Amino acid sequence: MKKICTVVGARPQFIKLAVVSRVLRNSFKEILIHTGQHYDHNMSDVFFEEMSIPKPDYNLGVSGGSHGQMTGQMLMKIEEVLLRERPDMLLVFGDTNSTMAGALAAVKLGVPICHVEAGNRLGTLGNPEEVNRIVTDHIAALHLVCTASGITFLEREGFSDSIHLVGDPMYDAFCYYRARLSGKELEDIITLDGRTVPVPERFYYMTSHRQENTDRDEKLDQIFQAVDGLDAPVLYPVHPRNHERATRLCRKSGYQNIILTAPVGYKTSISLVNRAEKIVTDSGGLQREAFFAQKPCVTICDYVAWPETMVNRCNQLAKPEKLDILEKLGTPVRFDPAYQPFGDGHAAEKIVEAIRQFLA
Ligand code: UD1
Ligand code: UDP
């Protein structure tokens, strides 16, 4: 059996891994490397447990610090593992520092790289993930794209034969786990200060963790001011990056409509998407899930990440400014149930087939 080393490190990668690994292991020996980038129980273990992801073969324990420190330490440690394991291919997902570190380690050792979620572009190097995507794509041997826009971007950058349109593993996960919800996922929820509270009947679901929106009080506070006035409570599971800032701002301004919660597991998250009135987010994954569930979404970002979701204003960009967010939340949108540009829920099979053909 040929050997694939998969490198993951962050929450959205565990979700994609869950569906891909299940299929990959039927045909390949997978060695799983967790860089350690996300490490809290509710940012890492909870996904491995509830999505039955195999235990990593290696956990490198690298997290925090500057982008350079984190990436550099990962690069050194991943290289050691690749030298030991001598895989036939390296598999990486998305655009985190773990993605780029894995790819850099592999290319220097002559190990071909398969990049899942290739070709996604915002069009600015001011976004740290964009750097990771571009670098990874430019050293990858196999570009597996989620949607047609990914092909366009990659072709513009000179790629052709290495591109395969496979669909979005996030959509696979959404379909697979939505069919396996127990119905108990939304019984109650744990607040950031440790209280168990019932999930309200009507609510908005919000996440915000992008460095661009949350590293300054003013921006996160504008987002809070916008959603505090909505006609139903706002559930906001807080990424550890914002724990201190979000708690402090809510306490200082006495926002009553915002329920800060601890990060939730995947099944709870997609249950929240399914039941929410609308979604407010800056997450690449959550804006797609809103689209999958046909929920209006306002994405707080200056750049379009997933153009397919923007059709008929189903997903709208807003600046981190109260009035803009409220205006977009008030805009009517229309979903076309027949329009599903993210594949057929079987991206994982197509990913594995593309790898098989490449290595044959
Ligand atoms: C990373 C990704 C981003 C992705 C997000 C998913 C990069 C450049 N960015 O951003 O694309 O959307 O993951 O959630 O890789 N922390 C904890 N506990 C944890 C995880 C993080 O306390 O379990 C802290 C870290 O120590 C760090 C901060 O949160 O101080 C930010 O974490 P980091 O992994 O650097 O970036 P993310 O914002 O999570
Ligand atoms: N998510 C989750 N728990 C949370 C918040 C988000 O399981 O508390 C899920 C969400 O449903 C989506 C994924 O995490 O599947 C998105 O990851 P994230 O927003 O961290 O990263 P991004 O997609 O922006 O890279």
Tab-separated table of C-alpha atoms and ligand atoms in Angstrom:
chain	number	residue	atom	x	y	z
A	1	MET	CA	0.000	0.000	0.000
A	2	LYS	CA	1.299	3.484	-0.853
A	3	LYS	CA	1.809	5.827	2.071
A	4	ILE	CA	0.234	9.270	2.459
A	5	CYS	CA	1.275	11.663	5.228
A	6	THR	CA	-1.575	14.029	6.088
A	7	VAL	CA	-0.809	17.234	7.987
A	8	VAL	CA	-3.566	18.989	9.940
A	9	GLY	CA	-3.538	21.427	12.840
A	10	ALA	CA	-6.653	23.616	12.957
A	11	ARG	CA	-10.370	23.076	13.579
A	12	PRO	CA	-11.614	23.304	9.976
A	13	GLN	CA	-8.958	20.831	8.907
A	14	PHE	CA	-10.149	18.197	11.376
A	15	ILE	CA	-13.618	18.494	9.828
A	16	LYS	CA	-12.337	17.993	6.268
A	17	LEU	CA	-10.012	15.231	7.465
A	18	ALA	CA	-12.910	13.331	9.040
A	19	VAL	CA	-14.604	12.716	5.714
A	20	VAL	CA	-11.472	12.309	3.577
A	21	SER	CA	-9.564	10.009	5.908
A	22	ARG	CA	-12.471	7.571	6.073
A	23	VAL	CA	-12.229	6.997	2.310
A	24	LEU	CA	-8.457	7.401	1.997
A	25	ARG	CA	-7.745	4.574	4.420
A	26	ASN	CA	-9.513	2.056	2.168
A	27	SER	CA	-6.751	2.407	-0.430
A	28	PHE	CA	-3.723	3.947	1.274
A	29	LYS	CA	-1.725	3.784	4.472
A	30	GLU	CA	-2.328	7.166	6.076
A	31	ILE	CA	0.120	8.602	8.605
A	32	LEU	CA	-1.589	11.440	10.426
A	33	ILE	CA	0.463	14.399	11.662
A	34	HIS	CA	-1.264	16.915	13.979
A	35	THR	CA	0.941	19.982	14.274
A	36	GLY	CA	-0.711	20.994	17.556
A	37	GLN	CA	-1.751	24.422	16.221
A	38	HIS	CA	-5.173	24.053	17.873
A	39	TYR	CA	-4.920	22.227	21.171
A	40	ASP	CA	-7.776	23.091	23.560
A	41	HIS	CA	-10.143	20.183	24.070
A	42	ASN	CA	-13.002	22.024	22.384
A	43	MET	CA	-10.811	23.156	19.468
A	44	SER	CA	-9.244	19.744	18.753
A	45	ASP	CA	-10.086	16.551	20.699
A	46	VAL	CA	-13.828	17.144	20.498
A	47	PHE	CA	-13.663	16.812	16.706
A	48	PHE	CA	-11.555	13.653	16.808
A	49	GLU	CA	-14.016	12.130	19.286
A	50	GLU	CA	-17.366	13.062	17.779
A	51	MET	CA	-16.305	12.563	14.155
A	52	SER	CA	-14.400	9.287	14.866
A	53	ILE	CA	-11.157	10.575	13.377
A	54	PRO	CA	-8.234	8.178	13.946
A	55	LYS	CA	-5.770	9.252	16.616
A	56	PRO	CA	-2.831	11.166	15.111
A	57	ASP	CA	0.386	9.166	14.698
A	58	TYR	CA	2.319	12.292	15.641
A	59	ASN	CA	1.343	15.395	17.616
A	60	LEU	CA	4.099	17.964	17.202
A	61	GLY	CA	2.869	20.274	19.953
A	62	VAL	CA	3.531	23.505	18.040
A	63	SER	CA	1.126	26.387	18.709
A	64	GLY	CA	0.980	30.105	19.380
A	65	GLY	CA	3.741	32.638	18.822
A	66	SER	CA	4.170	34.740	15.711
A	67	HIS	CA	3.351	33.346	12.284
A	68	GLY	CA	7.067	32.933	11.586
A	69	GLN	CA	7.791	31.181	14.873
A	70	MET	CA	4.871	28.817	14.476
A	71	THR	CA	5.552	28.002	10.835
A	72	GLY	CA	9.289	27.594	11.400
A	73	GLN	CA	8.880	25.186	14.305
A	74	MET	CA	6.317	23.171	12.384
A	75	LEU	CA	8.586	23.002	9.354
A	76	MET	CA	11.480	21.572	11.371
A	77	LYS	CA	9.323	18.987	13.104
A	78	ILE	CA	7.359	17.918	10.027
A	79	GLU	CA	10.609	17.436	8.119
A	80	GLU	CA	11.818	15.010	10.791
A	81	VAL	CA	8.633	12.971	10.474
A	82	LEU	CA	8.746	12.935	6.676
A	83	LEU	CA	12.375	11.773	6.753
A	84	ARG	CA	11.334	8.933	9.026
A	85	GLU	CA	8.143	7.968	7.191
A	86	ARG	CA	9.238	8.519	3.571
A	87	PRO	CA	5.679	8.945	2.240
A	88	ASP	CA	4.656	8.760	-1.426
A	89	MET	CA	2.613	11.950	-1.057
A	90	LEU	CA	1.775	14.691	1.425
A	91	LEU	CA	-1.857	15.715	1.823
A	92	VAL	CA	-2.826	19.145	3.170
A	93	PHE	CA	-6.097	21.056	3.463
A	94	GLY	CA	-6.923	24.742	3.217
A	95	ASP	CA	-4.779	27.660	4.222
A	96	THR	CA	-3.483	27.560	7.767
A	97	ASN	CA	0.094	27.815	8.934
A	98	SER	CA	0.004	24.024	9.334
A	99	THR	CA	-0.887	23.700	5.634
A	100	MET	CA	2.022	25.810	4.454
A	101	ALA	CA	4.546	24.304	6.883
A	102	GLY	CA	3.608	20.788	5.748
A	103	ALA	CA	3.917	21.769	2.106
A	104	LEU	CA	7.294	23.481	2.564
A	105	ALA	CA	8.719	20.497	4.419
A	106	ALA	CA	7.522	18.113	1.710
A	107	VAL	CA	8.678	20.068	-1.336
A	108	LYS	CA	12.214	20.345	0.042
A	109	LEU	CA	12.346	16.555	0.363
A	110	GLY	CA	10.891	15.921	-3.091
A	111	VAL	CA	7.618	14.564	-1.697
A	112	PRO	CA	4.716	15.518	-4.021
A	113	ILE	CA	1.995	17.606	-2.407
A	114	CYS	CA	-1.744	17.228	-2.796
A	115	HIS	CA	-3.548	20.445	-1.840
A	116	VAL	CA	-7.252	20.138	-1.063
A	117	GLU	CA	-9.168	23.446	-1.313
A	118	ALA	CA	-6.624	24.707	-3.840
A	119	GLY	CA	-7.251	27.838	-5.910
A	120	ASN	CA	-9.176	29.810	-3.313
A	121	ARG	CA	-8.115	33.469	-3.554
A	122	LEU	CA	-9.096	36.733	-1.853
A	123	GLY	CA	-6.709	38.900	-3.849
A	124	THR	CA	-4.709	40.423	-0.985
A	125	LEU	CA	-1.509	39.400	0.742
A	126	GLY	CA	-2.757	41.343	3.762
A	127	ASN	CA	-4.671	38.229	4.772
A	128	PRO	CA	-2.301	35.723	6.402
A	129	GLU	CA	-4.200	32.736	4.999
A	130	GLU	CA	-3.814	34.049	1.424
A	131	VAL	CA	-0.043	33.769	1.760
A	132	ASN	CA	-0.406	30.177	2.913
A	133	ARG	CA	-2.729	29.329	0.003
A	134	ILE	CA	-0.550	30.870	-2.681
A	135	VAL	CA	2.669	29.321	-1.403
A	136	THR	CA	1.042	25.913	-1.033
A	137	ASP	CA	-0.555	26.016	-4.472
A	138	HIS	CA	2.679	27.064	-6.124
A	139	ILE	CA	4.611	24.085	-4.766
A	140	ALA	CA	1.807	21.506	-4.972
A	141	ALA	CA	1.747	18.746	-7.571
A	142	LEU	CA	-1.987	18.143	-7.362
A	143	HIS	CA	-4.561	20.929	-7.034
A	144	LEU	CA	-7.942	19.694	-5.862
A	145	VAL	CA	-10.489	22.481	-6.044
A	146	CYS	CA	-13.892	22.790	-4.404
A	147	THR	CA	-15.670	24.969	-6.964
A	148	ALA	CA	-15.274	26.306	-10.490
A	149	SER	CA	-13.865	29.642	-9.282
A	150	GLY	CA	-10.824	27.780	-7.960
A	151	ILE	CA	-10.063	26.559	-11.470
A	152	THR	CA	-10.227	30.097	-12.842
A	153	PHE	CA	-7.755	31.425	-10.287
A	154	LEU	CA	-5.311	28.563	-10.774
A	155	GLU	CA	-5.434	28.811	-14.561
A	156	ARG	CA	-4.692	32.518	-14.266
A	157	GLU	CA	-1.584	31.570	-12.289
A	158	GLY	CA	-0.441	29.141	-14.985
A	159	PHE	CA	-1.692	25.769	-13.755
A	160	SER	CA	-3.706	23.377	-15.931
A	161	ASP	CA	-3.151	19.594	-15.915
A	162	SER	CA	-2.744	19.331	-12.139
A	163	ILE	CA	-6.236	20.767	-11.418
A	164	HIS	CA	-9.206	18.529	-10.529
A	165	LEU	CA	-12.641	19.822	-9.580
A	166	VAL	CA	-13.638	17.481	-6.750
A	167	GLY	CA	-16.234	19.428	-4.735
A	168	ASP	CA	-16.002	20.637	-1.177
A	169	PRO	CA	-15.217	18.195	1.636
A	170	MET	CA	-16.975	20.678	3.972
A	171	TYR	CA	-20.143	19.905	2.030
A	172	ASP	CA	-19.454	16.161	2.380
A	173	ALA	CA	-19.130	16.626	6.142
A	174	PHE	CA	-22.250	18.757	6.316
A	175	CYS	CA	-24.327	16.141	4.455
A	176	TYR	CA	-22.841	13.177	6.309
A	177	TYR	CA	-23.211	14.548	9.839
A	178	ARG	CA	-26.528	16.326	9.275
A	179	ALA	CA	-27.966	12.885	8.568
A	180	ARG	CA	-26.511	11.647	11.865
A	181	LEU	CA	-27.640	14.341	14.317
A	182	SER	CA	-29.316	12.991	17.423
A	183	GLY	CA	-31.540	16.047	17.924
A	184	LYS	CA	-29.989	16.574	21.366
A	185	GLU	CA	-27.206	18.829	20.089
A	186	LEU	CA	-29.155	22.003	20.918
A	187	GLU	CA	-30.635	21.084	24.270
A	188	ASP	CA	-28.396	23.521	26.047
A	189	ILE	CA	-25.110	25.276	25.645
A	190	ILE	CA	-22.183	26.212	27.903
A	191	THR	CA	-21.448	29.912	28.247
A	192	LEU	CA	-17.948	31.257	28.307
A	193	ASP	CA	-18.163	31.714	32.070
A	194	GLY	CA	-19.162	28.070	32.549
A	195	ARG	CA	-22.964	28.261	32.969
A	196	THR	CA	-25.268	25.827	31.194
A	197	VAL	CA	-28.115	27.712	29.507
A	198	PRO	CA	-30.930	26.609	27.169
A	199	VAL	CA	-30.595	27.387	23.473
A	200	PRO	CA	-33.223	30.050	22.679
A	201	GLU	CA	-36.080	29.197	20.312
A	202	ARG	CA	-35.058	31.951	17.886
A	203	PHE	CA	-31.460	33.086	17.595
A	204	TYR	CA	-28.728	34.335	15.272
A	205	TYR	CA	-25.489	32.357	15.014
A	206	MET	CA	-22.290	34.368	14.957
A	207	THR	CA	-18.606	33.502	14.812
A	208	SER	CA	-15.722	35.896	14.428
A	209	HIS	CA	-12.067	35.040	14.798
A	210	ARG	CA	-10.206	36.582	11.847
A	211	GLN	CA	-7.112	38.431	12.913
A	212	GLU	CA	-8.268	41.373	10.726
A	213	ASN	CA	-11.560	41.767	12.671
A	214	THR	CA	-10.685	40.827	16.193
A	215	ASP	CA	-7.213	42.062	16.994
A	216	ARG	CA	-8.491	45.559	17.805
A	217	ASP	CA	-11.212	46.469	20.296
A	218	GLU	CA	-12.896	48.942	17.918
A	219	LYS	CA	-13.667	46.406	15.197
A	220	LEU	CA	-15.013	43.626	17.399
A	221	ASP	CA	-16.991	46.238	19.331
A	222	GLN	CA	-18.623	47.502	16.122
A	223	ILE	CA	-19.695	43.926	15.339
A	224	PHE	CA	-21.092	43.610	18.871
A	225	GLN	CA	-22.946	46.932	18.602
A	226	ALA	CA	-24.591	45.718	15.378
A	227	VAL	CA	-25.801	42.368	16.668
A	228	ASP	CA	-26.766	43.546	20.156
A	229	GLY	CA	-29.770	45.327	18.617
A	230	LEU	CA	-31.140	42.336	16.702
A	231	ASP	CA	-34.629	40.944	17.358
A	232	ALA	CA	-33.375	37.651	18.837
A	233	PRO	CA	-30.373	36.590	20.938
A	234	VAL	CA	-27.049	36.063	19.229
A	235	LEU	CA	-25.089	32.924	20.054
A	236	TYR	CA	-21.381	33.525	19.691
A	237	PRO	CA	-19.031	30.601	20.407
A	238	VAL	CA	-15.799	32.423	21.040
A	239	HIS	CA	-12.500	31.302	19.513
A	240	PRO	CA	-9.765	31.286	22.208
A	241	ARG	CA	-8.004	34.080	20.312
A	242	ASN	CA	-10.846	36.449	21.368
A	243	HIS	CA	-11.762	35.079	24.748
A	244	GLU	CA	-10.357	37.918	26.782
A	245	ARG	CA	-11.335	40.714	24.360
A	246	ALA	CA	-14.916	39.502	23.825
A	247	THR	CA	-15.558	39.037	27.541
A	248	ARG	CA	-14.129	42.422	28.408
A	249	LEU	CA	-16.041	44.304	25.688
A	250	CYS	CA	-19.354	42.654	26.563
A	251	ARG	CA	-18.860	43.356	30.239
A	252	LYS	CA	-17.818	46.962	29.659
A	253	SER	CA	-20.741	47.838	27.363
A	254	GLY	CA	-23.300	45.584	29.033
A	255	TYR	CA	-24.444	43.922	25.806
A	256	GLN	CA	-27.527	41.925	26.797
A	257	ASN	CA	-28.374	40.246	23.507
A	258	ILE	CA	-25.047	38.498	22.945
A	259	ILE	CA	-24.511	35.084	24.517
A	260	LEU	CA	-20.814	34.299	24.609
A	261	THR	CA	-20.280	30.553	24.644
A	262	ALA	CA	-17.314	28.240	24.667
A	263	PRO	CA	-16.420	26.820	21.225
A	264	VAL	CA	-18.888	24.077	20.349
A	265	GLY	CA	-18.411	20.686	18.677
A	266	TYR	CA	-19.099	20.212	14.987
A	267	LYS	CA	-22.512	18.610	15.349
A	268	THR	CA	-23.659	21.428	17.594
A	269	SER	CA	-22.263	23.972	15.166
A	270	ILE	CA	-24.131	22.608	12.142
A	271	SER	CA	-27.276	22.262	14.271
A	272	LEU	CA	-26.945	25.953	15.132
A	273	VAL	CA	-26.558	26.749	11.430
A	274	ASN	CA	-29.668	24.742	10.602
A	275	ARG	CA	-31.808	26.461	13.237
A	276	ALA	CA	-30.456	30.022	13.149
A	277	GLU	CA	-32.440	32.902	11.687
A	278	LYS	CA	-29.323	34.233	9.997
A	279	ILE	CA	-25.550	33.882	10.300
A	280	VAL	CA	-22.950	36.575	10.970
A	281	THR	CA	-19.408	35.357	10.537
A	282	ASP	CA	-15.934	35.862	9.202
A	283	SER	CA	-15.289	32.135	8.907
A	284	GLY	CA	-14.590	30.570	5.541
A	285	GLY	CA	-16.290	27.361	6.626
A	286	LEU	CA	-19.332	28.856	8.300
A	287	GLN	CA	-20.227	31.086	5.341
A	288	ARG	CA	-20.343	27.938	3.175
A	289	GLU	CA	-22.390	26.031	5.753
A	290	ALA	CA	-24.892	28.909	5.861
A	291	PHE	CA	-25.224	28.497	2.105
A	292	PHE	CA	-25.580	24.695	2.388
A	293	ALA	CA	-28.392	25.199	4.917
A	294	GLN	CA	-29.943	28.045	2.889
A	295	LYS	CA	-29.561	30.578	5.665
A	296	PRO	CA	-28.832	34.236	4.862
A	297	CYS	CA	-25.264	35.094	5.814
A	298	VAL	CA	-23.361	38.311	6.389
A	299	THR	CA	-19.614	37.801	6.128
A	300	ILE	CA	-17.464	40.398	7.799
A	301	CYS	CA	-14.604	40.688	5.390
A	302	ASP	CA	-13.380	43.080	2.710
A	303	TYR	CA	-12.872	40.298	0.179
A	304	VAL	CA	-14.976	37.582	-1.419
A	305	ALA	CA	-13.697	34.149	-0.428
A	306	TRP	CA	-16.426	31.961	-1.930
A	307	PRO	CA	-18.018	33.765	-4.905
A	308	GLU	CA	-20.578	30.992	-5.436
A	309	THR	CA	-22.248	31.811	-2.117
A	310	MET	CA	-22.832	35.441	-3.089
A	311	VAL	CA	-25.474	34.705	-5.753
A	312	ASN	CA	-28.808	36.469	-5.001
A	313	ARG	CA	-27.166	38.036	-1.916
A	314	CYS	CA	-27.374	34.731	-0.040
A	315	ASN	CA	-24.030	35.729	1.405
A	316	GLN	CA	-23.082	39.423	1.611
A	317	LEU	CA	-19.873	41.097	2.622
A	318	ALA	CA	-19.955	43.744	5.328
A	319	LYS	CA	-17.282	45.913	6.847
A	320	PRO	CA	-16.767	45.596	10.602
A	321	GLU	CA	-19.099	48.572	10.993
A	322	LYS	CA	-22.444	48.588	12.783
A	323	LEU	CA	-24.505	50.267	10.051
A	324	ASP	CA	-23.114	48.175	7.225
A	325	ILE	CA	-23.726	44.919	9.112
A	326	LEU	CA	-27.297	45.941	9.970
A	327	GLU	CA	-28.027	47.034	6.415
A	328	LYS	CA	-26.833	43.697	5.023
A	329	LEU	CA	-28.736	41.741	7.658
A	330	GLY	CA	-31.901	43.561	6.562
A	331	THR	CA	-31.486	42.853	2.836
A	332	PRO	CA	-33.886	40.242	1.401
A	333	VAL	CA	-32.168	37.236	-0.174
A	334	ARG	CA	-33.338	34.372	-2.354
A	335	PHE	CA	-32.021	30.811	-2.406
A	336	ASP	CA	-32.305	28.563	-5.429
A	337	PRO	CA	-32.398	25.006	-4.052
A	338	ALA	CA	-31.328	23.629	-7.450
A	339	TYR	CA	-28.050	25.601	-7.351
A	340	GLN	CA	-25.428	23.561	-5.529
A	341	PRO	CA	-21.953	24.540	-6.714
A	342	PHE	CA	-20.089	22.699	-3.936
A	343	GLY	CA	-20.361	19.214	-5.411
A	344	ASP	CA	-22.489	16.191	-4.660
A	345	GLY	CA	-21.352	15.403	-1.117
A	346	HIS	CA	-18.746	12.908	-2.407
A	347	ALA	CA	-15.665	15.076	-2.738
A	348	ALA	CA	-13.710	12.624	-0.561
A	349	GLU	CA	-14.074	9.820	-3.112
A	350	LYS	CA	-12.924	12.149	-5.897
A	351	ILE	CA	-9.960	13.333	-3.833
A	352	VAL	CA	-8.820	9.785	-3.224
A	353	GLU	CA	-9.292	8.857	-6.895
A	354	ALA	CA	-7.212	11.865	-7.995
A	355	ILE	CA	-4.428	10.793	-5.625
A	356	ARG	CA	-4.640	7.192	-6.881
A	357	GLN	CA	-4.342	8.296	-10.510
A	358	PHE	CA	-1.444	10.630	-9.689
A	359	LEU	CA	0.523	7.908	-7.909
A	360	ALA	CA	-0.284	5.145	-10.445
B	1	UD1	C1	-6.127	29.613	12.350
B	1	UD1	C2	-5.947	29.812	10.850
B	1	UD1	C3	-7.218	30.338	10.246
B	1	UD1	C4	-8.398	29.466	10.583
B	1	UD1	C5	-8.483	29.263	12.087
B	1	UD1	C6	-9.558	28.238	12.320
B	1	UD1	C7	-3.629	30.458	10.329
B	1	UD1	C8	-2.759	31.545	9.839
B	1	UD1	N1	-4.905	30.786	10.562
B	1	UD1	O1	-6.349	30.887	12.940
B	1	UD1	O2	-7.088	30.306	8.833
B	1	UD1	O3	-9.569	30.097	10.139
B	1	UD1	O4	-7.233	28.752	12.557
B	1	UD1	O5	-10.109	28.292	13.559
B	1	UD1	O6	-3.182	29.355	10.467
B	1	UD1	N2	-5.368	29.238	20.731
B	1	UD1	C9	-5.700	28.685	21.921
B	1	UD1	N3	-6.225	27.428	21.944
B	1	UD1	C10	-6.433	26.716	20.798
B	1	UD1	C11	-6.104	27.313	19.584
B	1	UD1	C12	-5.568	28.585	19.559
B	1	UD1	O7	-5.529	29.294	22.986
B	1	UD1	O8	-6.895	25.566	20.877
B	1	UD1	C13	-4.722	30.561	20.700
B	1	UD1	C14	-3.287	30.425	20.185
B	1	UD1	O9	-2.403	30.127	21.184
B	1	UD1	C15	-3.036	31.764	19.548
B	1	UD1	C16	-4.432	32.221	19.122
B	1	UD1	O10	-5.381	31.398	19.778
B	1	UD1	O11	-2.524	32.647	20.478
B	1	UD1	C17	-4.613	32.133	17.624
B	1	UD1	O12	-4.429	30.804	17.184
B	1	UD1	P1	-3.741	30.488	15.764
B	1	UD1	O13	-3.689	29.029	15.572
B	1	UD1	O14	-2.478	31.250	15.639
B	1	UD1	O15	-4.692	31.177	14.710
B	1	UD1	P2	-6.247	31.079	14.497
B	1	UD1	O16	-6.839	32.403	14.765
B	1	UD1	O17	-6.786	29.917	15.228
B	2	UDP	N1	-17.275	25.409	14.219
B	2	UDP	C1	-17.376	24.542	15.288
B	2	UDP	N2	-17.466	25.066	16.548
B	2	UDP	C2	-17.447	26.401	16.789
B	2	UDP	C3	-17.340	27.283	15.687
B	2	UDP	C4	-17.231	26.761	14.421
B	2	UDP	O1	-17.408	23.327	15.099
B	2	UDP	O2	-17.519	26.797	17.949
B	2	UDP	C5	-17.153	24.840	12.877
B	2	UDP	C6	-18.026	25.454	11.806
B	2	UDP	O3	-19.310	24.871	11.792
B	2	UDP	C7	-17.237	25.105	10.559
B	2	UDP	C8	-15.799	25.201	11.020
B	2	UDP	O4	-15.841	25.113	12.442
B	2	UDP	O5	-17.483	23.762	10.198
B	2	UDP	C9	-15.175	26.474	10.581
B	2	UDP	O6	-13.933	26.625	11.187
B	2	UDP	P1	-13.306	28.019	11.538
B	2	UDP	O7	-14.344	29.064	11.492
B	2	UDP	O8	-12.555	27.846	12.802
B	2	UDP	O9	-12.217	28.222	10.406
B	2	UDP	P2	-12.302	28.729	8.897
B	2	UDP	O10	-13.341	27.936	8.199
B	2	UDP	O11	-12.585	30.183	8.934
B	2	UDP	O12	-10.950	28.485	8.357
